[in-house]
XYZ file of C-alpha atoms in Angstrom:
689
model
C 109.778 28.653 3.631
C 108.091 30.314 0.515
C 107.528 26.864 -1.070
C 106.035 25.571 2.193
C 103.597 28.552 2.232
C 102.526 27.810 -1.306
C 102.077 24.177 -0.646
C 99.842 25.042 2.368
C 97.800 27.400 0.114
C 97.439 24.649 -2.505
C 96.376 22.149 0.205
C 93.806 24.660 1.655
C 92.298 25.401 -1.743
C 92.246 21.701 -2.849
C 90.791 20.366 0.384
C 88.050 22.959 0.569
C 87.143 22.415 -3.097
C 87.159 18.650 -2.691
C 84.904 18.803 0.357
C 82.432 21.191 -1.458
C 82.410 18.998 -4.543
C 81.828 15.929 -2.404
C 78.798 17.489 -0.732
C 77.309 18.528 -4.072
C 78.099 15.187 -5.603
C 76.260 13.391 -2.709
C 73.213 15.687 -3.293
C 73.199 15.070 -7.042
C 73.776 11.297 -6.805
C 70.600 10.715 -4.816
C 68.729 9.834 -8.037
C 71.844 8.828 -10.028
C 74.046 11.281 -11.803
C 73.126 12.508 -15.281
C 75.335 14.089 -17.897
C 73.993 17.527 -17.002
C 74.792 16.940 -13.367
C 78.347 15.890 -14.215
C 78.769 19.192 -16.096
C 77.295 21.100 -13.072
C 79.751 19.252 -10.786
C 82.728 20.078 -12.922
C 81.860 23.692 -13.283
C 81.040 24.102 -9.591
C 84.414 22.509 -8.623
C 86.303 24.915 -10.935
C 84.425 28.006 -9.709
C 84.625 27.009 -6.038
C 88.376 26.612 -6.328
C 88.541 30.125 -7.882
C 86.510 31.871 -5.156
C 88.088 29.886 -2.266
C 91.618 30.971 -3.522
C 90.552 34.610 -3.029
C 89.146 33.726 0.444
C 92.378 32.161 1.671
C 94.355 35.113 0.365
C 92.092 37.505 2.163
C 92.048 35.462 5.384
C 95.827 35.429 5.517
C 95.933 39.145 5.027
C 93.333 39.616 7.754
C 95.252 37.524 10.299
C 98.483 39.377 9.428
C 96.817 42.678 9.907
C 95.594 41.585 13.353
C 98.979 40.343 14.377
C 100.704 43.444 13.113
C 102.038 41.574 9.959
C 105.229 40.263 11.660
C 107.817 38.362 9.671
C 106.162 38.281 6.258
C 107.489 41.435 4.588
C 110.323 40.807 2.090
C 111.652 44.361 2.831
C 112.209 43.460 6.495
C 114.440 40.507 5.813
C 118.135 41.060 6.717
C 120.556 42.031 3.889
C 124.235 41.580 3.618
C 126.342 44.556 4.763
C 127.758 44.951 1.232
C 124.289 45.486 -0.145
C 122.730 47.536 2.622
C 124.815 50.588 1.937
C 123.228 53.502 0.233
C 123.793 53.675 -3.540
C 123.655 57.367 -3.997
C 124.880 57.050 -7.535
C 121.779 55.134 -8.810
C 119.727 56.980 -11.365
C 115.916 56.639 -11.814
C 113.733 57.596 -14.762
C 110.100 58.331 -14.117
C 108.494 57.107 -17.310
C 104.903 58.082 -18.359
C 103.543 56.654 -21.602
C 100.479 58.648 -22.817
C 98.066 58.181 -25.702
C 95.607 60.890 -26.636
C 95.183 62.002 -22.993
C 94.290 65.426 -21.682
C 97.692 67.095 -21.509
C 96.584 69.472 -18.785
C 95.436 66.636 -16.528
C 98.585 64.683 -17.245
C 100.716 67.651 -16.244
C 98.777 68.377 -13.140
C 99.443 64.834 -11.890
C 103.107 65.115 -12.729
C 103.433 68.466 -11.000
C 101.999 67.022 -7.836
C 104.272 64.004 -8.040
C 107.485 65.940 -8.702
C 106.676 68.569 -6.064
C 106.222 65.805 -3.498
C 109.380 64.053 -4.628
C 111.464 67.248 -4.359
C 110.100 67.750 -0.847
C 111.103 64.194 0.130
C 114.673 64.730 -1.088
C 116.839 62.797 -3.520
C 115.102 64.593 -6.481
C 118.524 64.962 -8.055
C 118.510 61.232 -8.709
C 115.290 61.313 -10.859
C 114.507 62.407 -14.332
C 111.073 62.461 -15.946
C 110.183 61.189 -19.476
C 106.780 61.845 -21.091
C 106.489 59.313 -23.861
C 103.740 60.246 -26.242
C 102.056 57.902 -28.763
C 99.263 60.401 -29.340
C 97.685 60.355 -32.872
C 95.533 63.414 -32.554
C 97.590 66.423 -33.853
C 95.810 68.895 -31.559
C 96.626 66.800 -28.484
C 100.179 66.285 -29.680
C 100.767 69.997 -29.936
C 98.994 70.649 -26.628
C 101.405 68.068 -25.058
C 104.386 69.991 -26.323
C 103.120 73.318 -24.893
C 102.258 71.594 -21.558
C 105.707 70.001 -21.476
C 107.308 73.380 -22.100
C 105.559 74.840 -19.101
C 106.393 71.903 -16.920
C 109.995 71.947 -17.930
C 110.330 75.628 -17.125
C 108.634 75.118 -13.752
C 111.117 72.486 -12.612
C 114.178 73.814 -14.429
C 117.351 73.402 -12.430
C 115.638 71.053 -10.045
C 114.545 68.024 -11.995
C 115.036 67.386 -15.698
C 111.819 66.863 -17.773
C 112.021 65.240 -21.195
C 109.360 64.774 -23.870
C 109.331 62.478 -26.893
C 106.571 61.816 -29.426
C 106.561 58.622 -31.569
C 105.036 59.159 -35.083
C 104.481 55.356 -35.358
C 102.730 53.556 -32.443
C 104.444 50.260 -32.852
C 103.427 47.582 -30.189
C 101.328 50.206 -28.245
C 102.369 50.895 -24.641
C 104.906 48.014 -24.425
C 106.510 49.225 -27.615
C 106.618 52.727 -26.266
C 108.493 51.592 -23.131
C 110.702 49.286 -25.219
C 111.839 52.162 -27.423
C 112.631 54.296 -24.397
C 114.774 51.492 -22.975
C 116.583 51.062 -26.285
C 117.294 54.801 -26.596
C 117.936 55.889 -23.043
C 117.717 52.851 -20.794
C 121.512 52.534 -20.428
C 121.575 55.852 -18.489
C 119.377 54.580 -15.654
C 119.488 51.914 -12.965
C 115.723 51.887 -12.387
C 112.602 53.215 -13.987
C 109.264 53.934 -12.370
C 106.475 53.287 -14.913
C 103.468 55.631 -14.494
C 100.025 55.668 -16.151
C 98.505 58.921 -17.416
C 96.454 59.110 -14.207
C 99.142 57.911 -11.849
C 100.186 59.959 -8.877
C 102.854 58.856 -6.406
C 104.205 60.508 -3.287
C 107.790 61.384 -2.879
C 108.088 59.172 0.122
C 106.785 56.172 -1.786
C 109.237 56.762 -4.648
C 112.229 57.183 -2.346
C 111.216 54.106 -0.349
C 111.069 52.039 -3.566
C 114.563 53.177 -4.634
C 115.992 52.294 -1.207
C 114.547 48.805 -1.377
C 115.982 48.262 -4.841
C 119.326 49.551 -3.685
C 119.356 47.202 -0.725
C 118.177 44.187 -2.577
C 120.182 43.700 -5.814
C 118.357 40.455 -6.784
C 115.030 42.219 -7.017
C 113.983 43.091 -10.576
C 110.640 44.727 -9.896
C 108.584 46.039 -6.953
C 104.945 46.733 -7.484
C 103.034 49.078 -5.206
C 99.188 48.508 -5.172
C 97.672 51.677 -6.547
C 94.764 53.148 -4.613
C 91.847 54.430 -6.714
C 91.006 58.069 -5.830
C 89.484 61.438 -6.862
C 86.346 60.301 -8.772
C 83.019 61.476 -7.424
C 80.339 59.383 -9.150
C 78.303 56.859 -7.144
C 79.870 53.944 -9.031
C 83.521 55.259 -8.640
C 83.120 56.178 -4.973
C 81.787 52.688 -4.153
C 84.788 51.242 -6.035
C 87.190 53.584 -4.107
C 85.630 52.570 -0.761
C 85.922 48.856 -1.571
C 89.530 49.259 -2.573
C 90.394 51.208 0.543
C 88.676 48.792 2.947
C 89.069 45.370 1.272
C 92.180 45.940 -0.906
C 94.858 46.101 1.880
C 94.047 42.614 3.359
C 93.984 41.121 -0.205
C 97.328 42.682 -1.124
C 98.920 41.554 2.143
C 97.633 38.003 1.504
C 99.122 38.110 -1.998
C 102.466 39.256 -0.600
C 102.450 36.681 2.154
C 101.651 33.681 -0.063
C 103.610 34.576 -3.148
C 106.701 36.312 -1.556
C 109.318 36.833 -4.219
C 107.140 35.695 -7.110
C 104.528 38.520 -7.110
C 103.115 40.081 -10.205
C 103.339 43.360 -12.250
C 100.173 45.483 -12.899
C 101.696 47.700 -15.622
C 102.220 50.919 -13.710
C 103.092 52.390 -10.231
C 106.062 50.030 -10.075
C 109.809 50.351 -10.012
C 111.816 48.140 -12.493
C 115.534 47.437 -12.711
C 116.329 48.503 -16.139
C 119.216 46.204 -17.157
C 117.416 42.900 -16.572
C 114.218 44.304 -17.966
C 116.011 45.149 -21.223
C 117.861 41.812 -21.299
C 114.898 39.477 -20.647
C 111.601 41.252 -21.246
C 111.467 41.639 -24.965
C 107.950 40.622 -25.924
C 107.338 38.271 -28.817
C 104.684 38.806 -31.497
C 102.328 35.947 -31.157
C 101.809 33.899 -34.303
C 98.472 34.252 -36.070
C 96.120 37.121 -36.383
C 94.415 39.183 -33.656
C 92.755 38.810 -31.294
C 94.730 35.833 -30.060
C 97.801 36.603 -32.225
C 99.775 39.716 -32.863
C 101.053 42.141 -30.270
C 100.523 41.205 -26.585
C 98.129 43.683 -25.056
C 98.447 42.703 -21.379
C 102.196 42.912 -21.313
C 102.715 43.323 -17.588
C 101.997 39.749 -16.470
C 104.274 38.388 -19.194
C 107.076 40.787 -18.282
C 106.944 39.688 -14.652
C 106.997 36.080 -15.704
C 110.101 36.714 -17.932
C 111.874 38.361 -15.117
C 111.206 35.427 -12.837
C 112.331 32.977 -15.526
C 115.658 34.779 -15.645
C 116.021 34.446 -11.873
C 115.029 38.011 -10.715
C 112.650 38.435 -7.768
C 109.318 40.314 -8.205
C 107.892 41.930 -5.012
C 104.559 43.323 -3.954
C 105.082 46.277 -1.589
C 101.736 45.878 0.196
C 102.952 48.018 3.162
C 103.792 51.160 1.107
C 101.237 53.890 0.730
C 101.316 56.957 -1.606
C 100.486 55.093 -4.841
C 97.309 56.380 -6.602
C 95.271 56.052 -9.813
C 91.819 57.097 -11.017
C 89.061 54.484 -11.509
C 86.566 54.519 -14.362
C 83.696 56.859 -13.473
C 80.798 54.648 -14.759
C 79.882 51.053 -15.204
C 80.063 51.459 -19.010
C 83.574 52.921 -18.832
C 84.607 50.137 -16.488
C 83.394 47.627 -19.118
C 85.143 49.381 -21.987
C 88.469 49.103 -20.069
C 87.579 45.469 -19.176
C 87.166 44.666 -22.907
C 90.769 45.552 -23.620
C 92.042 43.583 -20.522
C 89.917 40.606 -21.503
C 91.595 40.255 -24.870
C 94.993 40.785 -23.402
C 94.464 38.194 -20.746
C 93.060 35.586 -23.073
C 96.136 36.027 -25.270
C 98.029 34.535 -22.267
C 96.592 31.220 -23.313
C 99.315 31.320 -25.866
C 101.969 32.138 -23.231
C 100.863 29.898 -20.388
C 102.896 26.944 -21.447
C 105.957 28.866 -22.692
C 109.289 27.071 -21.951
C 111.036 27.889 -18.640
C 108.313 29.827 -16.858
C 108.116 29.376 -13.112
C 105.020 27.595 -11.715
C 103.785 30.673 -9.901
C 104.212 32.751 -13.082
C 102.007 30.247 -14.814
C 99.561 30.544 -11.902
C 99.455 34.368 -12.253
C 98.779 34.003 -15.972
C 96.071 31.380 -15.319
C 94.372 33.642 -12.729
C 94.286 36.482 -15.220
C 92.709 34.245 -17.775
C 90.234 32.844 -15.227
C 89.240 36.437 -14.202
C 87.275 36.556 -17.487
C 86.543 32.858 -18.275
C 84.919 32.581 -14.833
C 82.028 34.654 -16.141
C 81.514 32.188 -18.934
C 81.622 29.282 -16.447
C 79.085 30.998 -14.085
C 76.727 31.542 -17.030
C 77.149 27.890 -18.116
C 76.521 26.728 -14.540
C 73.240 28.777 -14.424
C 72.161 27.350 -17.821
C 72.949 23.696 -16.851
C 71.296 24.177 -13.445
C 68.147 25.448 -15.175
C 68.143 22.593 -17.631
C 68.645 20.058 -14.898
C 65.846 21.501 -12.870
C 63.618 21.306 -15.936
C 64.575 17.658 -16.468
C 63.806 16.763 -12.851
C 60.507 18.591 -13.052
C 59.412 16.533 -15.981
C 60.601 13.221 -14.401
C 58.207 11.374 -12.148
C 59.638 9.625 -9.193
C 59.268 5.871 -9.311
C 58.274 4.563 -5.774
C 58.406 0.895 -6.730
C 61.254 -0.519 -8.760
C 61.039 -3.935 -10.370
C 61.776 -6.673 -7.860
C 61.676 -4.394 -4.842
C 59.256 -5.290 -2.019
C 59.380 -1.873 -0.347
C 58.789 1.614 -1.807
C 61.722 3.814 -2.929
C 61.046 6.923 -0.926
C 62.646 10.206 -2.100
C 65.649 11.333 -0.025
C 65.779 14.967 1.041
C 69.151 16.684 0.894
C 67.802 20.098 1.925
C 70.196 20.393 4.949
C 73.291 19.581 2.834
C 72.178 21.957 0.112
C 71.506 24.793 2.555
C 74.843 24.175 4.214
C 76.731 24.249 0.943
C 74.909 27.484 -0.092
C 75.749 29.115 3.208
C 79.436 28.120 2.893
C 79.672 29.396 -0.682
C 78.043 32.705 0.280
C 80.308 33.046 3.277
C 83.419 32.475 1.184
C 82.262 35.229 -1.196
C 81.193 37.670 1.490
C 83.633 37.108 4.481
C 86.580 38.995 2.866
C 84.363 42.181 2.983
C 83.744 41.543 6.698
C 87.462 40.966 7.278
C 88.304 44.307 5.590
C 85.687 46.136 7.762
C 86.974 44.594 10.947
C 90.580 45.726 10.242
C 89.300 49.335 10.388
C 88.875 48.918 14.162
C 92.610 48.138 14.569
C 93.440 51.775 13.747
C 91.263 54.431 15.238
C 92.528 57.086 12.795
C 91.825 54.831 9.797
C 88.299 54.044 11.179
C 87.517 57.722 11.508
C 88.841 58.478 8.079
C 86.215 55.977 6.753
C 83.420 57.732 8.558
C 83.435 55.814 11.765
C 82.062 52.342 12.614
C 78.427 53.061 11.873
C 78.897 54.958 8.666
C 81.507 52.574 7.397
C 79.152 49.697 8.214
C 76.313 51.351 6.218
C 78.797 51.992 3.389
C 79.695 48.292 3.409
C 76.039 47.319 3.189
C 75.359 49.686 0.347
C 78.500 48.702 -1.505
C 77.607 44.960 -1.109
C 74.097 45.577 -2.348
C 75.455 47.452 -5.302
C 77.966 44.681 -6.056
C 75.243 42.019 -5.900
C 73.189 43.987 -8.508
C 76.060 44.778 -10.760
C 77.934 41.414 -10.695
C 75.478 39.724 -13.131
C 75.704 42.705 -15.455
C 79.430 42.449 -15.458
C 79.140 38.678 -15.998
C 77.087 39.381 -19.163
C 79.517 41.993 -20.302
C 82.397 39.649 -19.931
C 80.546 36.797 -21.555
C 79.989 39.051 -24.504
C 83.667 39.992 -24.582
C 84.804 36.416 -24.663
C 82.295 35.471 -27.348
C 83.402 38.558 -29.403
C 87.023 37.558 -29.072
C 86.333 33.935 -30.020
C 84.554 35.289 -33.072
C 87.797 37.026 -34.086
C 86.863 40.673 -33.357
C 89.856 42.628 -31.993
C 89.715 45.575 -29.597
C 90.438 49.085 -30.613
C 93.156 50.911 -28.625
C 91.544 53.996 -27.129
C 92.265 56.428 -24.320
C 90.522 55.832 -21.037
C 87.827 58.322 -19.900
C 89.287 60.246 -16.960
C 86.542 62.635 -15.904
C 83.189 62.279 -14.116
C 80.988 62.432 -17.203
C 77.621 60.737 -16.481
C 75.954 58.057 -18.559
C 72.929 59.392 -20.474
C 69.679 57.493 -20.710
C 70.244 56.938 -24.455
C 73.710 55.467 -23.851
C 72.559 53.265 -20.920
C 69.709 51.987 -23.153
C 71.845 51.256 -26.150
C 74.438 49.390 -24.090
C 72.247 47.529 -21.580
C 69.144 46.652 -23.710
C 70.532 43.241 -24.489
C 71.186 42.542 -20.807
C 67.599 43.500 -19.917
C 66.211 41.313 -22.642
C 68.279 38.309 -21.486
C 67.041 38.739 -17.929
C 63.471 39.188 -18.958
C 63.453 36.075 -21.207
C 65.191 33.947 -18.519
C 62.850 35.187 -15.848
C 59.671 34.542 -17.914
C 60.925 31.033 -18.880
C 61.768 30.161 -15.230
C 58.447 31.519 -13.847
C 56.475 29.653 -16.556
C 58.228 26.361 -16.591
C 60.128 26.214 -13.294
C 58.291 28.248 -10.657
C 60.251 26.493 -7.788
C 63.533 27.498 -9.490
C 62.493 31.104 -10.033
C 63.197 32.420 -6.414
C 66.737 31.150 -6.738
C 67.244 33.095 -9.954
C 65.882 36.378 -8.585
C 69.198 37.767 -7.224
C 70.884 36.997 -10.564
C 68.090 38.440 -12.704
C 67.459 41.636 -10.702
C 70.647 43.381 -11.789
C 70.392 42.805 -15.568
C 66.606 43.510 -15.448
C 67.352 47.006 -13.950
C 70.584 47.437 -15.884
C 69.523 50.613 -17.634
C 68.421 52.618 -14.557
C 71.241 51.196 -12.567
C 73.908 52.246 -15.001
C 72.402 55.689 -15.195
C 71.962 55.996 -11.410
C 75.478 54.814 -10.429
C 76.995 57.205 -12.954
C 75.535 60.299 -11.183
C 77.987 62.661 -9.653
C 75.461 64.556 -7.561
C 74.477 61.219 -5.904
C 78.073 60.427 -5.084
C 78.544 63.943 -3.613
C 75.336 63.489 -1.590
C 76.769 60.228 -0.088
C 79.900 62.074 0.735
C 78.032 64.760 2.673
C 76.226 61.966 4.542
C 79.631 60.393 5.457
C 79.184 57.354 3.295
C 81.860 55.776 1.076
C 84.421 57.935 2.795
C 88.136 57.000 2.306
C 91.229 58.418 4.014
C 92.201 59.984 0.684
C 89.006 62.089 0.993
C 88.636 62.779 4.675
C 92.374 63.123 5.424
C 94.143 63.439 2.045
C 97.911 63.126 1.745
C 99.820 66.268 0.631
C 100.367 64.879 -2.912
C 96.640 64.362 -3.477
C 95.705 67.696 -1.826
C 98.151 69.361 -4.212
C 96.666 67.568 -7.216
C 93.084 68.387 -6.118
C 93.931 72.084 -5.919
C 95.474 72.017 -9.382
C 92.462 70.204 -10.903
C 90.129 72.649 -9.251
C 92.048 75.576 -10.650
C 91.935 73.926 -14.105
C 88.191 73.480 -13.807
C 87.683 77.056 -12.591
C 89.881 78.648 -15.197
C 88.809 76.382 -18.026
C 90.989 75.639 -21.103
C 90.417 78.522 -23.571
C 90.681 77.702 -27.180
C 93.842 79.009 -28.866
C 93.561 82.408 -30.480
C 93.759 82.455 -34.219
C 92.360 79.019 -34.848
C 93.552 75.472 -33.931
C 96.844 74.541 -32.429
C 97.751 73.134 -35.780
C 97.394 76.682 -37.269
C 99.357 78.091 -34.423
C 102.196 75.585 -35.009
C 102.333 76.998 -38.550
C 102.052 80.696 -37.814
C 103.197 81.341 -34.231
C 106.973 81.615 -34.086
C 107.277 80.165 -30.568
C 104.959 77.186 -31.160
C 106.571 76.518 -34.500
C 110.096 76.688 -33.082
C 109.174 74.521 -30.096
C 107.628 71.856 -32.316
C 110.609 71.827 -34.682
C 112.960 71.450 -31.767
C 111.186 68.318 -30.606
C 110.882 66.634 -34.009
C 113.159 63.785 -34.979
C 114.921 64.317 -38.290
C 113.982 61.540 -40.767
C 114.952 61.160 -44.376
C 112.077 61.118 -46.850
C 111.798 59.236 -50.121
C 111.003 61.129 -53.275
C 107.389 59.851 -53.377
C 106.917 60.861 -49.703
C 108.311 64.356 -50.444
C 105.917 64.690 -53.402
C 102.978 63.660 -51.261
C 103.874 66.158 -48.514
C 104.311 68.943 -51.052
C 100.890 68.117 -52.393
C 99.419 68.511 -48.924
C 101.102 71.876 -48.538
C 99.544 73.021 -51.822
C 96.150 71.690 -50.736
C 96.430 73.554 -47.456
C 97.359 76.788 -49.269
C 94.449 76.568 -51.644
C 91.664 75.015 -49.607
C 92.573 75.760 -45.992
C 93.155 73.715 -42.842
C 89.755 72.124 -42.789
C 90.487 70.417 -46.068
C 93.061 68.150 -44.386
C 92.212 65.037 -42.424
C 93.618 64.377 -39.006
C 96.171 61.944 -40.484
C 97.294 64.433 -43.055
C 97.845 67.097 -40.476
C 99.874 64.640 -38.444
C 101.953 63.823 -41.525
C 102.830 67.507 -42.003
C 103.573 67.900 -38.300
C 105.952 64.976 -38.415
C 108.092 66.585 -41.201
C 110.470 69.397 -40.178
C 110.870 70.594 -43.804
C 107.096 70.887 -44.277
C 106.608 72.753 -41.035
C 109.491 75.160 -41.850
C 108.071 75.799 -45.362
C 104.549 76.395 -43.996
C 105.781 78.849 -41.392
C 107.650 80.831 -44.086
C 104.569 80.753 -46.317
C 102.370 81.957 -43.484
C 104.466 85.061 -42.952
C 105.348 85.785 -46.451
C 103.880 88.845 -48.147
C 101.908 89.722 -44.988
C 102.303 93.233 -43.587
C 99.905 92.958 -40.623
C 101.012 89.449 -39.321
C 101.005 85.867 -40.393
C 99.129 84.993 -43.552
C 95.909 83.050 -43.055
C 96.503 79.955 -45.169
C 93.671 79.027 -47.521
C 91.933 82.390 -47.069
C 94.150 84.281 -49.553
C 94.482 81.941 -52.486
C 96.183 84.564 -54.636
C 98.925 85.135 -52.108
C 99.239 81.387 -51.572
C 99.786 80.919 -55.305
C 102.365 83.770 -55.457
C 104.231 81.998 -52.602
């Protein structure tokens, strides 16, 4: 049955694409097909297949929502009596890798998740691991203090562990791999969380029950719902995900069944097969195409399927949340990292033994970025072809012909093809909107039919304007990667900071110039072609004010007061999000006061509690003689010149060494009658020490 569904999907995509290409080919062949037109035809076919695939996925999801989604859920299929029993002995690790994140925000999300989990029951089967790769010494120490408070809060109810890696080998995938090597044998499953992930207890318990009942399943992904951001850009994204996302996820689950994909977080994984089969290779060659695999999740899902394990998408489960980027520029920064990771999959696509659907997932990830290049090329070739035709005079009498060769109009065929293409792009939004009327409570939670409709129109207009800007962003990313420039691994922005006019100008000036030059050239040389380009040029031409406008939080809050872009997570929030919102509001109200007596690094040296806590969490490593001499030299430099004389890396080196931190703590208190010695401010005392 799953194979039959996929064959039907392939047939639908292929037949629709073939029909569209045939119509366009008929139009282009009226005067004979040129080389430019062949290129246009090839690009159009590729891109039409891309958009029509998304259409058929959404259509299937829409139909299943109307029918009540009978018979498509993997979780509803019967299981053998021997596997349907409860496995109360299974152990689950909640695993959160973090990298230079705000520790207070991380802990607030974890507090909400753990509280919800304990309310749902079965909390005794879960343990939490915070896996830090942070390189900033202040954030590292703040993480330890935040972990200490979190551990005390849940003491006796749910164990909370913290581990910091001094060397960030293989980034996030290496962080998870090291956890599996060190502690994976203790757990049956692990739930991977991002720093901004929040999951309800009901969702977590449901995932465990499904894994217990289906021993052939290696991974279950829950679609995360974007929440909690208030900027215009983020709220439009949250509304779109809430309205259109469910039918797309249902379509994915229906068509791909046990060969779904992994999105890197908010998923439960069976630890033993993951450890046995998901070790990632280092790609040959240099970055950006070689080296460590950045987008590891798609590859790990493919490796699980290659080994015979099923991968599910739990489209029917709610209670899985994440935070979207607050601005267009932050969205693009995240996209840059994903672009490089997905293009690396060109090296993995033809790996031996991968299942066809796994190759399809990898290809779709690659196409998500190459499609922008193809759209741009299609526009360029179309403009060149229009210019060629404008400069070519029609010959009414060919040699040997007795009758004139009248030009043939294909206006009807061209208009029909345009309408079909636009419908394929836009109908999934209509499908999502119509599903709101199937559930009155869900419709009201989105503001009602009228306000949800207005939100749909505003979101669509925003998408039309922003899509060409994103195309230019992604085109630049691909060109940059092909030029050999690798991405820098950085923490994602997780607050509602707005884009300044200066930042918008610096980032989008090139987009505005491209649109202005293309518009001038079209108006001057191809006035008939200019109206067709207007929807594409409008967004980049207005990119600077659009980027600034959509980043504004006050505008997003105004829309909320008007009942626009409402989602159920705002108008009727689940308990776990309500809990998190209260904690975040308390954090914002109380602020985060700076530590007394200087930086946290200084407190880790002088404060007995912070010093002891840090030493307890440090791994003991042997040092070579040269390393010991270098660390001793840093201690001497700190004594003589103070904390500010050390770089961030030098502070991290001292923090990583138990002997150095012990010695510094003793020096800080030595010969001081009124408290800890202020290092670097009493050189004489430091020299005596």
